[in-house]
Coordinates of C-alpha atoms in Angstrom, one line a residue:
X1 CA 14.1 76.7 9.0
X2 CA 12.2 79.6 8.5
X3 CA 14.8 81.3 8.2
X4 CA 18.8 80.9 8.3
X5 CA 21.9 81.2 11.3
X6 CA 23.0 85.2 11.2
X7 CA 25.1 86.7 13.6
X8 CA 24.4 89.7 16.1
X9 CA 27.6 92.6 16.4
X10 CA 29.2 90.5 18.5
X11 CA 29.6 87.7 17.0
X12 CA 27.6 86.1 18.1
X13 CA 25.0 83.5 16.2
X14 CA 21.7 84.6 16.6
X15 CA 19.0 81.5 17.4
X16 CA 15.4 82.6 16.8
X17 CA 12.2 80.2 16.8
X18 CA 13.1 80.7 13.1
X19 CA 15.5 78.7 13.4
X20 CA 14.6 76.0 14.4
X21 CA 11.4 75.6 13.6
X22 CA 9.8 74.5 10.6
X23 CA 8.3 76.2 7.5
X24 CA 4.7 76.3 6.4
X25 CA 6.3 75.9 3.3
X26 CA 7.8 72.8 4.7
X27 CA 5.3 71.3 7.1
X28 CA 3.4 68.1 7.4
X29 CA -0.5 69.3 6.9
X30 CA -4.2 68.5 6.6
X31 CA -6.2 70.0 3.9
X32 CA -10.1 69.8 3.2
X33 CA -9.8 66.5 1.1
X34 CA -7.1 64.9 3.6
X35 CA -10.3 65.4 6.1
X36 CA -12.7 64.2 3.9
X37 CA -11.1 61.1 3.8
X38 CA -9.9 60.9 7.2
X39 CA -6.2 60.7 5.1
X40 CA -5.0 63.5 7.9
X41 CA -5.0 60.3 10.8
X42 CA -2.5 57.8 8.1
X43 CA -0.9 61.6 7.5
X44 CA -0.4 61.2 11.1
X45 CA 0.8 58.2 12.3
X46 CA 3.3 57.4 9.1
X47 CA 4.9 60.7 9.7
X48 CA 4.5 60.0 14.2
X49 CA 3.0 63.6 14.6
X50 CA 0.9 64.1 17.3
X51 CA 0.4 67.5 15.8
X52 CA -0.3 69.0 12.3
X53 CA -1.7 71.9 10.7
X54 CA -4.8 72.7 8.9
X55 CA -5.0 74.0 5.8
X56 CA -8.2 75.1 4.3
X57 CA -8.3 77.7 1.1
X58 CA -4.5 78.8 2.1
X59 CA -5.1 79.7 5.8
X60 CA -4.3 78.3 8.5
X61 CA -6.7 78.5 12.0
X62 CA -6.8 74.6 13.1
X63 CA -4.6 72.0 14.1
X64 CA -5.6 68.4 14.8
X65 CA -3.5 67.0 18.1
X66 CA -3.4 63.9 20.2
X67 CA -4.8 63.2 23.3
X68 CA -1.9 61.1 24.5
X69 CA 1.5 61.1 22.7
X70 CA 1.5 58.8 20.3
X71 CA -1.4 57.6 20.2
X72 CA -3.5 57.8 17.1
X73 CA -6.9 56.4 18.6
X74 CA -8.3 59.7 19.6
X75 CA -7.3 62.8 17.4
X76 CA -9.0 66.1 18.4
X77 CA -9.7 68.7 16.6
X78 CA -8.9 72.6 18.0
X79 CA -8.4 76.8 16.5
X80 CA -5.3 78.4 16.8
X81 CA -5.6 80.7 19.8
X82 CA -3.3 83.0 20.5
X83 CA -1.5 81.3 23.8
X84 CA 0.0 78.9 20.6
X85 CA 1.4 81.2 19.1
X86 CA 5.1 83.0 19.2
X87 CA 6.8 85.5 17.2
X88 CA 8.7 83.6 14.8
X89 CA 12.0 86.7 16.3
X90 CA 11.3 84.7 19.5
X91 CA 14.5 84.1 21.4
X92 CA 15.7 80.2 21.7
X93 CA 16.2 80.1 24.7
X94 CA 12.8 82.0 25.4
X95 CA 11.3 79.3 23.8
X96 CA 12.6 76.7 26.0
X97 CA 11.9 78.6 28.7
X98 CA 8.1 78.9 27.8
X99 CA 7.8 75.5 26.4
X100 CA 8.3 74.7 30.0
X101 CA 7.1 77.8 32.3
X102 CA 3.5 76.8 30.1
X103 CA 4.0 72.8 29.7
X104 CA 3.6 72.6 26.0
X105 CA 4.7 71.1 23.7
X106 CA 4.6 72.9 20.9
X107 CA 4.0 76.6 19.0
X108 CA 2.5 78.2 15.4
X109 CA 5.2 81.0 14.8
X110 CA 4.0 84.2 13.2
X111 CA 5.2 86.8 11.1
X112 CA 3.3 89.8 10.6
X113 CA 0.3 88.7 12.4
X114 CA 0.2 85.5 9.7
X115 CA 0.8 81.9 10.5
X116 CA 4.1 81.2 9.2
X117 CA 5.3 78.4 10.8
X118 CA 5.8 75.4 14.0
X119 CA 8.1 74.3 16.6
X120 CA 7.7 71.6 18.7
X121 CA 9.9 70.3 22.1
X122 CA 11.4 67.6 19.1
X123 CA 12.3 70.6 17.0
X124 CA 15.2 70.8 19.6
X125 CA 16.7 68.2 18.6
X126 CA 18.7 70.4 16.5
X127 CA 22.6 71.0 15.5
X128 CA 20.8 75.3 15.6
X129 CA 20.0 74.4 19.3
X130 CA 23.3 72.4 20.2
X131 CA 24.8 75.4 18.2
X132 CA 23.6 77.9 20.9
X133 CA 24.5 76.0 23.7
X134 CA 27.5 75.2 22.6
X135 CA 28.3 79.3 22.3
X136 CA 26.6 79.4 26.3
X137 CA 29.3 76.6 26.8
X138 CA 32.2 78.8 25.3
X139 CA 31.8 82.0 27.3
X140 CA 31.4 79.8 31.1
X141 CA 34.0 77.5 30.2
X142 CA 36.5 80.8 29.9
X143 CA 35.2 82.7 32.8
X144 CA 35.6 79.8 34.8
X145 CA 39.1 79.7 33.7
X146 CA 40.6 83.8 33.8
X147 CA 38.3 83.3 37.9
X148 CA 40.7 80.4 38.7
X149 CA 43.6 81.8 37.3
X150 CA 42.5 85.6 39.0
X151 CA 42.7 83.3 42.5
X152 CA 45.3 80.9 42.0
X153 CA 48.6 80.8 41.3
X154 CA 49.4 78.3 37.9
X155 CA 51.7 76.5 40.9
X156 CA 49.2 76.1 42.1
X157 CA 47.2 74.7 39.8
X158 CA 49.7 72.0 38.4
X159 CA 50.1 70.9 41.8
X160 CA 46.9 69.9 42.3
X161 CA 46.7 68.4 38.9
X162 CA 50.2 66.3 40.0
X163 CA 48.5 64.6 42.8
X164 CA 45.4 63.3 40.6
X165 CA 48.3 61.6 37.4
X166 CA 47.8 58.0 38.4
X167 CA 51.4 56.4 37.7
X168 CA 50.2 52.7 37.1
X169 CA 48.1 54.4 34.5
X170 CA 49.5 55.2 30.8
X171 CA 46.6 57.3 29.6
X172 CA 45.7 58.5 33.2
X173 CA 44.3 62.4 31.3
X174 CA 46.3 64.4 34.3
X175 CA 49.4 63.0 33.3
X176 CA 49.0 63.8 29.8
X177 CA 47.9 67.8 30.2
X178 CA 51.6 67.8 32.3
X179 CA 53.1 66.2 29.6
X180 CA 51.7 68.2 26.5
X181 CA 52.1 71.3 28.9
X182 CA 55.7 70.3 29.4
X183 CA 56.0 69.6 25.5
X184 CA 55.0 72.8 24.7
X185 CA 57.0 74.9 27.4
X186 CA 59.8 73.1 26.3
X187 CA 59.3 74.9 22.6
X188 CA 58.8 78.6 24.1
X189 CA 55.2 78.3 23.5
X190 CA 53.6 80.5 25.3
X191 CA 50.2 79.1 27.1
X192 CA 48.5 78.0 30.4
X193 CA 48.0 74.9 32.5
X194 CA 44.3 75.6 32.2
X195 CA 44.4 75.7 28.6
X196 CA 44.9 72.2 28.7
X197 CA 41.7 71.1 31.2
X198 CA 38.8 69.5 30.2
X199 CA 35.8 70.9 31.0
X200 CA 34.3 69.0 34.6
X201 CA 38.4 70.2 35.9
X202 CA 37.4 73.3 36.1
X203 CA 34.2 71.7 38.4
X204 CA 36.9 69.1 40.5
X205 CA 38.9 72.1 41.4
X206 CA 36.7 74.7 42.2
X207 CA 34.9 72.1 44.6
X208 CA 38.3 70.3 46.1
X209 CA 39.9 74.1 47.0
X210 CA 37.1 75.6 47.3
X211 CA 37.5 78.7 45.0
X212 CA 33.2 78.5 44.9
X213 CA 33.9 80.4 48.6
X214 CA 34.9 83.1 46.4
X215 CA 32.1 83.5 44.4
X216 CA 29.3 83.9 47.4
X217 CA 28.7 79.8 48.0
X218 CA 28.0 76.7 49.9
X219 CA 29.3 73.5 48.8
X220 CA 25.4 72.7 48.2
X221 CA 25.2 75.2 46.3
X222 CA 27.6 74.6 44.0
X223 CA 26.8 70.9 44.3
X224 CA 24.2 71.3 42.1
X225 CA 26.3 73.4 39.2
X226 CA 27.3 69.8 38.4
X227 CA 24.2 68.9 36.5
X228 CA 25.9 71.7 33.8
X229 CA 28.2 69.0 33.1
X230 CA 25.4 66.3 32.0
X231 CA 24.7 68.7 29.0
X232 CA 28.0 69.4 28.5
X233 CA 29.0 65.7 28.2
X234 CA 25.2 65.7 25.4
X235 CA 26.6 68.1 23.0
X236 CA 29.6 66.9 23.2
X237 CA 27.9 64.0 21.7
X238 CA 26.1 65.0 19.2
X239 CA 24.2 61.4 18.6
X240 CA 22.6 61.7 21.6
X241 CA 19.3 63.8 21.5
X242 CA 19.4 67.1 23.6
X243 CA 15.3 66.3 24.4
X244 CA 14.5 62.3 25.7
X245 CA 12.7 60.4 28.2
X246 CA 15.3 61.3 30.7
X247 CA 16.5 64.5 29.5
X248 CA 13.2 66.6 29.2
X249 CA 12.4 70.3 28.6
X250 CA 12.7 71.0 32.3
X251 CA 16.0 69.4 32.6
X252 CA 16.8 71.3 29.7
X253 CA 15.7 75.2 30.8
X254 CA 16.8 74.5 34.8
X255 CA 20.4 73.5 33.1
X256 CA 20.4 75.9 31.5
X257 CA 19.3 78.5 34.0
X258 CA 21.9 77.6 36.3
X259 CA 24.8 78.4 33.3
X260 CA 23.3 81.3 33.5
X261 CA 23.5 81.7 37.5
X262 CA 27.2 81.0 37.7
X263 CA 28.4 82.8 34.5
X264 CA 26.5 86.0 36.7
X265 CA 28.5 84.8 39.7
X266 CA 31.8 84.4 37.7
X267 CA 31.9 87.6 36.2
X268 CA 30.4 89.9 39.1
X269 CA 33.2 88.6 42.4

């Protein structure tokens, strides 16, 4: 990381390109000697890097990049242009959107107009980005909870859960929700039934009792928000990569956009 995470005035963690990228003090690079001996090829191959900066006379103005990902048979040399750069203070959401819209795989990070680091799509598979998305998911879950309680009585929600209980399954999750709720209630501990919901349960109940209509959405439009559950699964299971062959940067950007759209609808209806 180029710098550490820090908290904004509202208590939320601010994740920037600098929090995720690699400082030039830590990156693998090609020096003049590496270029003379073609050692830069070995550096890229051994580290499986499709791109490395070129450092000459302590200046970074060029880079080597493979013409095809993971193919080191053809490596090209390019000058760094303005379009190759982002300020290191750029919010990570903007970085993700830029990767997607500009169809890029890397940016050099700048500080006071000088190259200070590098960020690639691969860097997004890190704890800092997971923290950012988890924070957004928490905001969404809280808004779903509030909207649900504003539009349904707690008894109606309990009835919905009771209809989904499978009495033949001792490990049925809905049975477990009701048992935990009743136990806390018997101990005179104030709680709402939705506190025991799984994330996907909010989407299921919104769909089945047609609460999406109160958001001005059709059933077809509501179904498009189901992709949010996939990103929730990946955050809940950190061994899963955010970005891979099936879960592309385009899908990540689209799912984050869906989260924003749903948050806006929940908070403005």
